[in-house]
Short mmCIF file of C-alpha atoms and ligand atoms in Angstrom, two decimals:
data_model
loop_
_atom_site.label_atom_id
_atom_site.label_comp_id
_atom_site.label_asym_id
_atom_site.label_seq_id
_atom_site.Cartn_x
_atom_site.Cartn_y
_atom_site.Cartn_z
CA UNK A 1 70.80 -51.69 149.73
CA UNK A 2 67.35 -50.28 148.97
CA UNK A 3 67.94 -50.13 145.20
CA UNK A 4 68.21 -53.90 144.88
CA UNK A 5 64.98 -54.70 146.70
CA UNK A 6 62.29 -56.06 144.37
CA UNK A 7 58.75 -54.69 144.84
CA UNK A 8 55.96 -57.16 144.06
CA UNK A 9 52.31 -56.30 143.48
CA UNK A 10 48.92 -57.97 143.77
CA UNK A 11 47.05 -59.21 140.69
CA UNK A 12 43.47 -57.88 140.84
CA UNK A 13 41.11 -57.70 137.88
CA UNK A 14 43.97 -58.27 135.44
CA UNK A 15 46.06 -55.35 136.81
CA UNK A 16 49.23 -55.49 138.90
CA UNK A 17 48.55 -53.16 141.83
CA UNK A 18 50.00 -52.27 145.24
CA UNK A 19 47.87 -52.50 148.41
CA UNK A 20 45.19 -49.78 148.33
CA UNK A 21 46.79 -47.97 151.27
CA UNK A 22 50.33 -48.57 149.97
CA UNK A 23 51.47 -50.69 152.95
CA UNK A 24 54.12 -53.37 152.36
CA UNK A 25 55.71 -56.28 154.22
CA UNK A 26 59.40 -57.16 154.01
CA UNK A 27 60.34 -60.46 152.44
CA UNK A 28 63.49 -61.82 154.12
CA UNK A 29 66.07 -64.16 152.59
CA UNK A 30 66.22 -66.87 155.29
CA UNK A 31 69.75 -67.90 154.30
CA UNK A 32 71.11 -64.47 155.24
CA UNK A 33 68.41 -62.74 157.32
CA UNK A 34 68.45 -59.80 154.85
CA UNK A 35 65.41 -58.12 153.23
CA UNK A 36 65.43 -58.85 149.50
CA UNK A 37 61.87 -57.95 148.40
CA UNK A 38 58.67 -56.20 149.47
CA UNK A 39 55.13 -57.49 149.06
CA UNK A 40 51.77 -55.73 149.44
CA UNK A 41 50.35 -55.79 152.99
CA UNK A 42 46.78 -55.99 151.73
CA UNK A 43 43.71 -55.26 153.83
CA UNK A 44 39.93 -55.29 153.66
CA UNK A 45 39.76 -52.83 150.71
CA UNK A 46 42.01 -55.09 148.63
CA UNK A 47 39.96 -58.14 149.66
CA UNK A 48 36.79 -56.36 148.49
CA UNK A 49 38.42 -55.35 145.20
CA UNK A 50 39.57 -58.92 144.51
CA UNK A 51 36.13 -60.40 145.25
CA UNK A 52 34.44 -57.76 143.08
CA UNK A 53 36.81 -58.50 140.18
CA UNK A 54 36.37 -62.28 140.55
CA UNK A 55 32.58 -61.98 140.69
CA UNK A 56 32.53 -59.76 137.63
CA UNK A 57 34.61 -62.29 135.70
CA UNK A 58 32.57 -65.33 136.84
CA UNK A 59 29.66 -65.30 134.33
CA UNK A 60 32.00 -65.09 131.34
CA UNK A 61 34.41 -67.73 132.65
CA UNK A 62 31.83 -70.25 133.89
CA UNK A 63 29.68 -69.75 130.81
CA UNK A 64 32.55 -70.48 128.44
CA UNK A 65 32.48 -73.97 126.87
CA UNK A 66 34.69 -76.30 128.92
CA UNK A 67 37.10 -76.76 126.05
CA UNK A 68 37.49 -72.99 125.81
CA UNK A 69 38.61 -72.93 129.44
CA UNK A 70 40.92 -75.85 128.68
CA UNK A 71 42.56 -73.76 125.97
CA UNK A 72 43.36 -70.98 128.46
CA UNK A 73 44.62 -73.50 131.00
CA UNK A 74 46.98 -75.02 128.45
CA UNK A 75 48.53 -71.57 128.10
CA UNK A 76 48.77 -71.29 131.89
CA UNK A 77 50.43 -74.72 131.88
CA UNK A 78 53.38 -73.12 130.12
CA UNK A 79 54.19 -71.65 133.52
CA UNK A 80 53.06 -74.40 135.89
CA UNK A 81 54.14 -78.02 136.31
CA UNK A 82 50.79 -79.26 137.48
CA UNK A 83 47.63 -78.37 135.66
CA UNK A 84 44.19 -79.76 135.23
CA UNK A 85 43.49 -78.93 131.59
CA UNK A 86 42.83 -82.61 130.89
CA UNK A 87 40.41 -82.78 133.84
CA UNK A 88 38.17 -79.98 132.59
CA UNK A 89 35.59 -82.35 131.15
CA UNK A 90 35.06 -84.01 134.59
CA UNK A 91 33.63 -80.71 135.75
CA UNK A 92 30.80 -80.76 133.22
CA UNK A 93 29.85 -84.43 133.36
CA UNK A 94 26.54 -85.31 134.98
CA UNK A 95 24.41 -88.41 135.58
CA UNK A 96 21.13 -89.40 133.97
CA UNK A 97 18.66 -91.48 135.99
CA UNK A 98 15.54 -92.94 134.34
CA UNK A 99 12.96 -92.46 137.11
CA UNK A 100 9.97 -93.74 135.14
CA UNK A 101 8.67 -94.04 131.55
CA UNK A 102 8.01 -90.27 131.46
CA UNK A 103 10.36 -89.05 134.18
CA UNK A 104 14.01 -88.27 133.80
CA UNK A 105 16.46 -87.37 136.58
CA UNK A 106 19.60 -85.36 135.78
CA UNK A 107 22.55 -84.10 137.75
CA UNK A 108 24.63 -81.11 136.79
CA UNK A 109 27.97 -80.11 138.24
CA UNK A 110 28.26 -76.38 138.77
CA UNK A 111 31.12 -74.16 139.96
CA UNK A 112 30.82 -72.43 143.35
CA UNK A 113 31.52 -68.94 141.98
CA UNK A 114 34.53 -67.31 143.61
CA UNK A 115 36.97 -69.80 145.18
CA UNK A 116 39.46 -68.63 147.78
CA UNK A 117 42.71 -70.64 147.85
CA UNK A 118 44.85 -69.97 150.93
CA UNK A 119 48.32 -71.43 150.62
CA UNK A 120 51.30 -71.99 152.96
CA UNK A 121 54.89 -70.82 152.62
CA UNK A 122 56.49 -74.22 152.33
CA UNK A 123 55.44 -75.16 148.81
CA UNK A 124 53.86 -72.05 147.29
CA UNK A 125 53.97 -72.97 143.61
CA UNK A 126 52.70 -76.54 143.88
CA UNK A 127 49.85 -75.62 146.25
CA UNK A 128 48.99 -72.60 144.10
CA UNK A 129 48.95 -74.84 141.02
CA UNK A 130 46.75 -77.51 142.55
CA UNK A 131 44.14 -75.08 143.84
CA UNK A 132 44.06 -72.56 140.99
CA UNK A 133 44.19 -75.10 138.18
CA UNK A 134 41.40 -77.34 139.50
CA UNK A 135 39.17 -74.45 140.58
CA UNK A 136 39.58 -72.65 137.25
CA UNK A 137 39.04 -75.85 135.28
CA UNK A 138 35.73 -76.31 137.09
CA UNK A 139 34.59 -72.85 135.97
CA UNK A 140 35.20 -70.88 139.17
CA UNK A 141 37.06 -67.63 139.31
CA UNK A 142 39.82 -67.63 141.89
CA UNK A 143 41.52 -65.53 144.54
CA UNK A 144 44.79 -66.90 145.90
CA UNK A 145 46.16 -65.65 149.23
CA UNK A 146 49.82 -66.71 149.50
CA UNK A 147 51.63 -66.90 152.84
CA UNK A 148 53.37 -63.73 153.94
CA UNK A 149 56.70 -65.51 154.64
CA UNK A 150 57.27 -66.78 151.08
CA UNK A 151 55.01 -65.38 148.42
CA UNK A 152 57.34 -63.70 145.93
CA UNK A 153 57.23 -66.73 143.63
CA UNK A 154 53.42 -66.61 143.53
CA UNK A 155 53.34 -62.84 142.93
CA UNK A 156 55.90 -63.33 140.15
CA UNK A 157 53.62 -65.95 138.64
CA UNK A 158 50.84 -63.35 138.82
CA UNK A 159 53.01 -61.02 136.71
CA UNK A 160 53.48 -63.77 134.12
CA UNK A 161 49.80 -64.76 134.05
CA UNK A 162 48.35 -61.23 134.08
CA UNK A 163 47.84 -61.20 130.33
CA UNK A 164 47.14 -64.91 129.85
CA UNK A 165 43.73 -65.18 131.51
CA UNK A 166 40.74 -62.81 131.10
CA UNK A 167 40.82 -60.01 133.74
CA UNK A 168 39.51 -61.06 137.17
CA UNK A 169 39.53 -64.80 136.47
CA UNK A 170 42.64 -65.22 138.64
CA UNK A 171 43.50 -62.77 141.41
CA UNK A 172 46.41 -62.88 143.86
CA UNK A 173 46.36 -60.87 147.07
CA UNK A 174 49.25 -60.97 149.56
CA UNK A 175 49.27 -59.91 153.19
CA UNK A 176 48.82 -61.19 156.71
CA UNK A 177 46.54 -64.18 157.31
CA UNK A 178 44.69 -62.63 160.21
CA UNK A 179 44.12 -59.40 158.22
CA UNK A 180 43.46 -59.86 154.48
CA UNK A 181 43.10 -63.65 154.89
CA UNK A 182 40.40 -63.21 157.51
CA UNK A 183 38.63 -60.50 155.45
CA UNK A 184 38.47 -62.85 152.46
CA UNK A 185 37.32 -65.81 154.56
CA UNK A 186 34.41 -63.79 155.97
CA UNK A 187 33.48 -62.20 152.63
CA UNK A 188 29.95 -63.05 151.50
CA UNK A 189 31.09 -62.96 147.87
CA UNK A 190 33.38 -65.99 148.32
CA UNK A 191 31.68 -69.32 147.60
CA UNK A 192 34.25 -71.92 148.72
CA UNK A 193 37.56 -71.99 150.60
CA UNK A 194 40.45 -74.40 150.23
CA UNK A 195 43.29 -74.04 152.76
CA UNK A 196 46.64 -75.75 152.82
CA UNK A 197 48.16 -74.75 156.14
CA UNK A 198 48.31 -75.55 159.82
CA UNK A 199 45.60 -77.21 161.89
CA UNK A 200 45.27 -74.03 164.00
CA UNK A 201 44.55 -71.94 160.87
CA UNK A 202 42.00 -74.55 159.75
CA UNK A 203 40.24 -74.17 163.09
CA UNK A 204 40.34 -70.34 162.88
CA UNK A 205 38.89 -70.42 159.34
CA UNK A 206 36.16 -72.84 160.40
CA UNK A 207 35.09 -70.40 163.11
CA UNK A 208 35.37 -67.30 160.88
CA UNK A 209 33.41 -68.85 158.00
CA UNK A 210 30.65 -70.30 160.17
CA UNK A 211 28.25 -67.38 159.69
CA UNK A 212 28.34 -67.71 155.90
CA UNK A 213 28.42 -71.55 155.94
CA UNK A 214 31.15 -71.82 153.32
CA UNK A 215 32.20 -75.27 152.12
CA UNK A 216 35.79 -75.96 153.20
CA UNK A 217 38.63 -78.19 152.05
CA UNK A 218 41.53 -78.50 154.49
CA UNK A 219 44.98 -79.96 153.84
CA UNK A 220 46.63 -79.44 157.23
CA UNK A 221 49.61 -80.48 159.34
CA UNK A 222 51.05 -83.88 160.17
CA UNK A 223 53.35 -85.95 162.37
CA UNK A 224 53.85 -88.83 160.02
CA UNK A 225 55.37 -92.19 161.02
CA UNK A 226 57.92 -93.85 158.78
CA UNK A 227 58.04 -97.52 159.83
CA UNK A 228 61.12 -99.62 159.04
CA UNK A 229 60.75 -103.39 159.44
CA UNK A 230 63.75 -105.70 159.80
CA UNK A 231 62.99 -107.34 156.44
CA UNK A 232 63.13 -104.04 154.51
CA UNK A 233 65.65 -102.99 151.89
CA UNK A 234 67.63 -100.93 154.40
CA UNK A 235 69.49 -98.93 151.74
CA UNK A 236 66.21 -97.70 150.29
CA UNK A 237 64.70 -97.19 153.74
CA UNK A 238 67.65 -95.10 154.95
CA UNK A 239 67.21 -92.78 151.97
CA UNK A 240 63.42 -92.76 152.28
CA UNK A 241 63.29 -91.81 155.97
CA UNK A 242 65.87 -89.04 155.64
CA UNK A 243 66.52 -87.24 152.39
CA UNK A 244 63.11 -87.51 150.85
CA UNK A 245 61.33 -86.91 154.10
CA UNK A 246 62.51 -84.94 157.08
CA UNK A 247 65.85 -83.36 156.11
CA UNK A 248 66.02 -82.34 152.46
CA UNK A 249 63.26 -80.72 150.44
CA UNK A 250 62.59 -77.62 152.56
CA UNK A 251 64.73 -78.73 155.54
CA UNK A 252 61.90 -80.78 157.02
CA UNK A 253 59.37 -77.96 156.51
CA UNK A 254 57.12 -80.41 154.69
CA UNK A 255 53.59 -81.37 155.75
CA UNK A 256 54.26 -85.08 155.12
CA UNK A 257 57.70 -85.14 156.79
CA UNK A 258 58.18 -88.59 158.34
CA UNK A 259 59.29 -87.01 161.58
CA UNK A 260 58.68 -90.17 163.64
CA UNK A 261 61.01 -92.94 162.43
CA UNK A 262 59.84 -96.27 163.87
CA UNK A 263 62.56 -98.95 163.65
CA UNK A 264 62.17 -102.66 164.41
CA UNK A 265 64.66 -103.64 167.11
CA UNK A 266 66.78 -106.18 165.17
CA UNK A 267 67.86 -103.44 162.72
CA UNK A 268 67.83 -100.52 165.19
CA UNK A 269 71.60 -99.99 165.46
CA UNK A 270 72.16 -100.46 161.75
CA UNK A 271 69.37 -98.06 160.74
CA UNK A 272 70.48 -95.36 163.18
CA UNK A 273 74.00 -95.62 161.72
CA UNK A 274 72.66 -95.45 158.16
CA UNK A 275 70.43 -92.45 158.92
CA UNK A 276 73.38 -90.67 160.56
CA UNK A 277 75.55 -91.41 157.53
CA UNK A 278 72.98 -90.00 155.09
CA UNK A 279 72.36 -86.91 157.23
CA UNK A 280 76.11 -86.40 157.64
CA UNK A 281 76.49 -86.29 153.86
CA UNK A 282 74.06 -83.40 153.34
CA UNK A 283 75.39 -80.04 152.15
CA UNK A 284 73.95 -77.08 154.07
CA UNK A 285 74.75 -73.92 152.12
CA UNK A 286 73.27 -71.12 150.02
CA UNK A 287 69.96 -72.45 148.60
CA UNK A 288 70.73 -70.73 145.29
CA UNK A 289 73.79 -72.98 144.87
CA UNK A 290 72.79 -76.12 142.96
CA UNK A 291 75.18 -78.25 145.06
CA UNK A 292 73.19 -77.42 148.21
CA UNK A 293 71.03 -80.27 149.52
CA UNK A 294 69.54 -78.63 152.62
CA UNK A 295 68.53 -75.02 153.19
CA UNK A 296 67.56 -72.86 156.16
CA UNK A 297 64.37 -72.46 158.20
CA UNK A 298 61.96 -70.05 156.48
CA UNK A 299 61.75 -67.21 158.98
CA UNK A 300 62.93 -65.88 162.33
CA UNK A 301 59.59 -66.94 163.89
CA UNK A 302 59.80 -70.49 162.60
CA UNK A 303 63.47 -70.66 163.65
CA UNK A 304 62.43 -69.79 167.22
CA UNK A 305 59.79 -72.48 167.09
CA UNK A 306 62.14 -75.22 165.82
CA UNK A 307 64.96 -74.34 168.23
CA UNK A 308 62.37 -74.21 171.02
CA UNK A 309 61.58 -77.86 170.27
CA UNK A 310 65.28 -78.76 170.58
CA UNK A 311 65.15 -77.43 174.14
CA UNK A 312 61.86 -79.23 174.80
CA UNK A 313 63.33 -82.53 173.53
CA UNK A 314 66.27 -82.21 175.89
CA UNK A 315 64.07 -81.30 178.86
CA UNK A 316 61.76 -84.24 178.11
CA UNK A 317 64.71 -86.62 178.16
CA UNK A 318 64.89 -87.56 174.47
CA UNK A 319 68.42 -88.71 173.61
CA UNK A 320 70.33 -86.72 170.96
CA UNK A 321 71.99 -88.85 168.27
CA UNK A 322 73.20 -86.05 165.98
CA UNK A 323 72.53 -82.40 165.18
CA UNK A 324 70.79 -80.19 167.69
CA UNK A 325 73.06 -77.27 166.84
CA UNK A 326 71.67 -74.03 165.44
CA UNK A 327 72.59 -70.63 164.08
CA UNK A 328 75.93 -69.32 162.84
CA UNK A 329 77.87 -72.49 163.70
CA UNK A 330 75.83 -74.52 161.18
CA UNK A 331 76.72 -72.49 158.07
CA UNK A 332 79.49 -70.08 159.12
CA UNK A 333 79.52 -68.38 155.72
CA UNK A 334 75.91 -67.23 156.23
CA UNK A 335 75.90 -66.10 159.88
CA UNK A 336 72.63 -64.13 159.78
CA UNK A 337 70.56 -67.00 158.35
CA UNK A 338 68.09 -69.22 160.17
CA UNK A 339 70.07 -72.46 160.15
CA UNK A 340 69.30 -75.66 162.04
CA UNK A 341 71.40 -78.81 161.55
CA UNK A 342 69.69 -82.10 160.65
CA UNK A 343 68.79 -83.55 164.03
CA UNK A 344 67.82 -86.99 165.34
CA UNK A 345 66.60 -87.90 168.82
CA UNK A 346 65.64 -91.32 170.14
CA UNK A 347 63.04 -92.23 172.72
CA UNK A 348 60.81 -95.14 173.69
CA UNK A 349 58.01 -92.77 174.76
CA UNK A 350 55.69 -91.65 171.92
CA UNK A 351 53.84 -89.33 174.30
CA UNK A 352 56.72 -86.80 174.34
CA UNK A 353 55.81 -83.44 172.81
CA UNK A 354 58.48 -83.93 170.12
CA UNK A 355 56.63 -87.12 169.10
CA UNK A 356 53.16 -85.58 169.19
CA UNK A 357 53.55 -81.99 167.92
CA UNK A 358 54.44 -80.87 164.41
CA UNK A 359 57.89 -79.24 164.59
CA UNK A 360 58.20 -78.34 160.89
CA UNK A 361 61.98 -78.41 160.71
CA UNK A 362 64.83 -80.93 160.19
CA UNK A 363 64.12 -82.73 163.46
CA UNK A 364 63.18 -86.42 163.65
CA UNK A 365 62.63 -88.79 166.56
CA UNK A 366 63.45 -92.51 166.23
CA UNK A 367 61.32 -94.95 168.24
CA UNK A 368 62.05 -98.71 168.53
CA UNK A 369 59.36 -101.39 168.27
CA UNK A 370 59.15 -105.20 168.34
CA UNK A 371 55.86 -106.31 166.77
CA UNK A 372 53.53 -105.22 163.97
CA UNK A 373 50.83 -104.45 166.55
CA UNK A 374 53.18 -102.20 168.49
CA UNK A 375 54.26 -100.35 165.32
CA UNK A 376 50.61 -99.78 164.39
CA UNK A 377 49.65 -98.60 167.88
CA UNK A 378 52.53 -96.10 168.04
CA UNK A 379 51.79 -94.84 164.52
CA UNK A 380 48.11 -94.27 165.23
CA UNK A 381 48.79 -92.69 168.62
CA UNK A 382 48.72 -89.20 167.12
CA UNK A 383 46.15 -86.44 166.72
CA UNK A 384 47.35 -86.15 163.10
CA UNK A 385 46.72 -88.50 160.16
CA UNK A 386 48.30 -87.07 157.03
CA UNK A 387 50.76 -89.67 155.73
CA UNK A 388 52.74 -92.76 156.69
CA UNK A 389 55.59 -94.80 155.24
CA UNK A 390 56.01 -98.59 155.57
CA UNK A 391 59.29 -100.28 154.62
CA UNK A 392 58.93 -104.05 154.32
CA UNK A 393 59.22 -106.91 151.82
CA UNK A 394 56.19 -108.68 153.33
CA UNK A 395 53.25 -108.01 150.99
CA UNK A 396 50.61 -109.19 153.47
CA UNK A 397 51.95 -106.85 156.14
CA UNK A 398 52.06 -103.98 153.62
CA UNK A 399 48.36 -104.47 152.85
CA UNK A 400 47.42 -104.72 156.54
CA UNK A 401 49.21 -101.46 157.27
CA UNK A 402 47.60 -99.74 154.28
CA UNK A 403 44.25 -100.83 155.77
CA UNK A 404 44.93 -100.06 159.43
CA UNK A 405 47.02 -96.89 159.46
CA UNK A 406 44.89 -93.83 160.26
CA UNK A 407 46.33 -91.72 157.50
CA UNK A 408 45.29 -89.99 154.28
CA UNK A 409 48.18 -91.53 152.31
CA UNK A 410 50.29 -94.65 152.96
CA UNK A 411 53.53 -95.12 151.03
CA UNK A 412 55.01 -98.62 150.86
CA UNK A 413 58.74 -98.83 150.08
CA UNK A 414 58.65 -95.25 148.83
CA UNK A 415 57.90 -91.86 150.35
CA UNK A 416 56.48 -88.50 149.31
CA UNK A 417 55.18 -89.45 145.87
CA UNK A 418 52.09 -87.35 145.15
CA UNK A 419 50.89 -88.07 141.61
CA UNK A 420 48.05 -85.77 140.48
CA UNK A 421 45.84 -88.76 139.62
CA UNK A 422 45.52 -89.83 143.28
CA UNK A 423 43.79 -87.96 146.10
CA UNK A 424 46.06 -86.24 148.62
CA UNK A 425 44.52 -85.25 151.94
CA UNK A 426 44.41 -86.11 155.61
CA UNK A 427 42.27 -87.52 158.39
CA UNK A 428 41.90 -86.46 162.05
CA UNK A 429 43.65 -83.09 162.71
CA UNK A 430 45.29 -83.27 159.28
CA UNK A 431 42.09 -82.08 157.63
CA UNK A 432 39.46 -83.36 155.23
CA UNK A 433 38.80 -83.30 151.51
CA UNK A 434 41.40 -82.75 148.84
CA UNK A 435 41.96 -80.58 145.81
CA UNK A 436 40.49 -81.96 142.58
CA UNK A 437 38.24 -80.65 139.82
CA UNK A 438 35.22 -82.30 141.45
CA UNK A 439 36.05 -80.68 144.81
CA UNK A 440 35.44 -77.32 143.15
CA UNK A 441 31.97 -78.21 141.89
CA UNK A 442 28.63 -78.81 143.59
CA UNK A 443 25.85 -81.02 142.28
CA UNK A 444 22.41 -79.85 141.26
CA UNK A 445 19.56 -82.29 140.64
CA UNK A 446 16.78 -81.87 138.06
CA UNK A 447 13.64 -84.00 137.65
CA UNK A 448 12.03 -83.62 134.24
CA UNK A 449 8.49 -84.83 133.67
CA UNK A 450 7.66 -85.23 129.99
P1 NAD G 501 49.69 -71.29 158.39
O1 NAD G 501 48.51 -72.06 158.79
O2 NAD G 501 50.35 -70.44 159.40
O3 NAD G 501 49.37 -70.34 157.15
C1 NAD G 501 48.78 -70.86 155.97
C2 NAD G 501 48.08 -69.75 155.24
O4 NAD G 501 46.94 -69.34 156.01
C3 NAD G 501 48.92 -68.48 155.03
O5 NAD G 501 48.63 -67.93 153.77
C4 NAD G 501 48.42 -67.57 156.14
O6 NAD G 501 48.60 -66.20 155.86
C5 NAD G 501 46.94 -67.93 156.16
N1 NAD G 501 46.25 -67.63 157.42
C6 NAD G 501 46.75 -67.68 158.69
N2 NAD G 501 45.80 -67.33 159.57
C7 NAD G 501 44.68 -67.04 158.85
C8 NAD G 501 43.37 -66.62 159.20
N3 NAD G 501 43.00 -66.44 160.47
N4 NAD G 501 42.47 -66.44 158.21
C9 NAD G 501 42.81 -66.65 156.91
N5 NAD G 501 44.04 -67.04 156.52
C10 NAD G 501 44.96 -67.24 157.49
O7 NAD G 501 50.69 -72.36 157.78
P2 NAD G 501 52.15 -72.11 157.26
O8 NAD G 501 52.98 -71.86 158.47
O9 NAD G 501 52.15 -71.15 156.14
O10 NAD G 501 52.49 -73.54 156.63
C11 NAD G 501 52.87 -74.61 157.39
C12 NAD G 501 51.69 -75.49 157.76
O11 NAD G 501 51.03 -75.91 156.58
C13 NAD G 501 52.14 -76.78 158.44
O12 NAD G 501 51.24 -77.11 159.48
C14 NAD G 501 52.06 -77.80 157.32
O13 NAD G 501 51.93 -79.13 157.77
C15 NAD G 501 50.88 -77.33 156.58
N6 NAD G 501 50.91 -77.86 155.20
C16 NAD G 501 50.02 -78.84 154.86
C17 NAD G 501 50.05 -79.37 153.57
C18 NAD G 501 49.07 -80.43 153.16
O14 NAD G 501 48.89 -80.62 151.96
N7 NAD G 501 48.45 -81.13 154.07
C19 NAD G 501 50.97 -78.90 152.63
C20 NAD G 501 51.87 -77.90 153.02
C21 NAD G 501 51.81 -77.38 154.31
#
């Protein structure tokens, strides 16, 4: 029904505008498969307009006293859960070095100019908040490029913020990654890029930005191990490896999903039973219903990808414990939606593709182990290094795993806590750097001879 379809617009230079050539993309409700909104399909002209607006706004924004910026950000915080207003002062602190009786060394932190934040579909508001808040606090002006599959919430935020910040300080431009995303990445007027997205997109952006040598921050994909030792609190572990990891919270479409569940052999049977019981208690239904605990896959394309991995798992010989079913049979009341049931396979072979490749859906693989050394070797046998969970009551072992796991974050007896005060980023193919106020500044040195 065309009348009920919401039309969203870009935020450029303080104005809410369609794409310059009027093109749009459909936004599909993944629970039903129906179009519910349209977003601008922006191109090079829109990229140019956003960079021009952000550059125009930069002198006024960066030249404002830090506490003035903090005042604006407090107003923005009315709309966002995560904000860096309190961090603003970090961006203007510098060092003083006495180089000699008449020689003084100083450092100054300066903003990059226009920061481009490229965000994924799986957590648009929190990734938007982290990038925009820190970059703005540091004195940059910002362009955010949300993901085409799920950007209505970010464009709606643009509507709410249009009158809060001075024109051009924050710009939001939607459209395809390889079109408007690529145009922005290559733009000479952009001073720094921060991407949260897949490893492949990180590689594409590295290549596309090479000519202009832009500094990059990459928070990329993962294949995180969640390691359950026999001495763990198994009640807590069963919750931690399922609901707060690979099944609920975006149906496993989470960068840190603990999609490899390593279980020490003495508790193998018990843990598999507990995981099955937790997964069996989930409610798959309309995501707008508050009783729902697990929703659909985001798009038709991602649905094909996830179901493709179910076939791969079977061909590779992984053993199905539960789930594996897809489509209309999962949520019969929503037959057109992209539904995949919570799924668990087991294997003893960590080299299988379902153990090595990011599936980004409610699909986990359980792998048994005997010793600490074996658990560590299996965990680190991955091209990714985003996060890891360790479930044990042995404090010495917990510290050894914190030290030895090749991972940006290690959670011990908890999972998926990401407090703003701690860095969140990856190693290996999971990226480098992390969003913070300091990440959006560069240092200048001065030597003053008196
Ligand atoms: P994606 O890489 O396909 O897209 C991410 C963003 O990049 C989108 O806005 C997209 O339009 C844009 N993009 C794609 N190609 C581009 C190009 N050539 N130039 C410029 N921009 C381009 O990722 P996705 O499918 O939206 O999100 C899922 C991925 O994100 C997973 O791999 C997940 O692990 C990762 N992720 C990581 C974190 C983290 O903090 N480490 C958090 C959330 C998601």
